[in-house]
C-alpha positions as CSV (number, residue, x, y, z in Angstrom):
1,X,-26.0,150.7,266.0
2,X,-26.8,148.5,269.0
3,X,-25.3,145.0,269.0
4,X,-26.9,142.0,270.8
5,X,-25.2,138.9,272.1
6,X,-26.6,135.6,270.9
7,X,-28.1,134.9,274.3
8,X,-29.9,138.2,274.3
9,X,-31.3,137.5,270.8
10,X,-32.5,134.1,271.9
11,X,-34.2,135.6,275.0
12,X,-36.0,138.2,272.9
13,X,-37.1,135.6,270.4
14,X,-38.4,133.3,273.1
15,X,-40.4,136.2,274.6
16,X,-41.9,137.2,271.2
17,X,-42.8,133.6,270.5
18,X,-44.5,133.3,273.9
19,X,-46.4,136.6,273.3
20,X,-47.5,135.3,269.8
21,X,-48.6,132.0,271.4
22,X,-50.6,133.9,274.0
23,X,-52.3,136.0,271.2
24,X,-53.3,132.9,269.3
25,X,-54.4,131.1,272.5
26,X,-52.5,127.9,271.7
27,X,-49.0,126.5,271.9
28,X,-46.9,127.1,268.8
29,X,-45.6,124.2,266.7
30,X,-43.2,124.4,263.7
31,X,-43.5,125.7,261.2
32,X,-44.3,129.1,262.8
33,X,-46.4,131.2,260.4
34,X,-44.0,134.2,260.2
35,X,-46.3,136.3,258.1
36,X,-49.1,136.0,260.7
37,X,-46.6,136.7,263.5
38,X,-45.2,139.8,261.8
39,X,-48.7,141.1,261.2
40,X,-50.0,140.4,264.7
41,X,-47.0,141.5,266.8
42,X,-45.5,144.3,264.7
43,X,-48.3,145.3,262.3
44,X,-46.0,144.4,259.4
45,X,-47.3,142.8,256.2
46,X,-45.4,140.4,254.0
47,X,-46.1,140.7,250.3
48,X,-44.9,138.7,247.3
49,X,-44.2,141.1,244.4
50,X,-41.8,141.3,241.4
51,X,-38.7,143.3,242.2
52,X,-36.8,144.2,239.1
53,X,-33.2,143.2,239.0
54,X,-30.2,144.2,236.9
55,X,-28.4,141.5,234.9
56,X,-26.4,139.3,237.3
57,X,-28.2,140.7,240.3
58,X,-30.4,138.7,242.6
59,X,-32.7,140.5,245.0
60,X,-34.5,138.2,247.5
61,X,-36.6,141.0,249.1
62,X,-36.8,144.5,250.4
63,X,-38.3,146.7,253.1
64,X,-40.8,149.5,252.8
65,X,-40.7,151.0,256.3
66,X,-43.1,153.8,255.6
67,X,-45.8,151.3,254.6
68,X,-44.6,148.6,257.1
69,X,-44.2,146.0,254.4
70,X,-41.6,143.3,253.7
71,X,-41.6,142.6,250.0
72,X,-40.3,139.2,248.9
73,X,-39.3,138.9,245.2
74,X,-41.9,136.8,243.4
75,X,-39.2,135.9,240.8
76,X,-37.6,133.7,243.4
77,X,-40.7,132.1,245.0
78,X,-39.6,128.7,243.7
79,X,-36.2,128.9,245.4
80,X,-37.9,130.1,248.7
81,X,-40.3,127.1,248.5
82,X,-37.4,124.7,247.9
83,X,-35.6,126.0,251.0
84,X,-38.7,125.5,253.1
85,X,-39.2,122.0,251.8
86,X,-35.5,121.1,252.4
87,X,-35.7,122.4,256.0
88,X,-38.9,120.6,256.7
89,X,-37.7,117.3,255.3
90,X,-34.0,116.8,255.9
């Protein structure tokens, strides 16, 4: 497994954001539409669907690499939206 230093991660992220901005033909402003970015840059779709959980288990999401899909658990949509609102309005 390859490990990256924080500075390397930041440089990669900046390059990807610049590439996405160029694809859109406009500067990016927060919030960045991550679903659109994943689709345009990596051909990855993000899907909300119910993921079954065992008692006491909480699954936020999962990956389906064969289909290039990130699945986010619909059961926790409310919690996701609360986190987004909290981050947008401190």
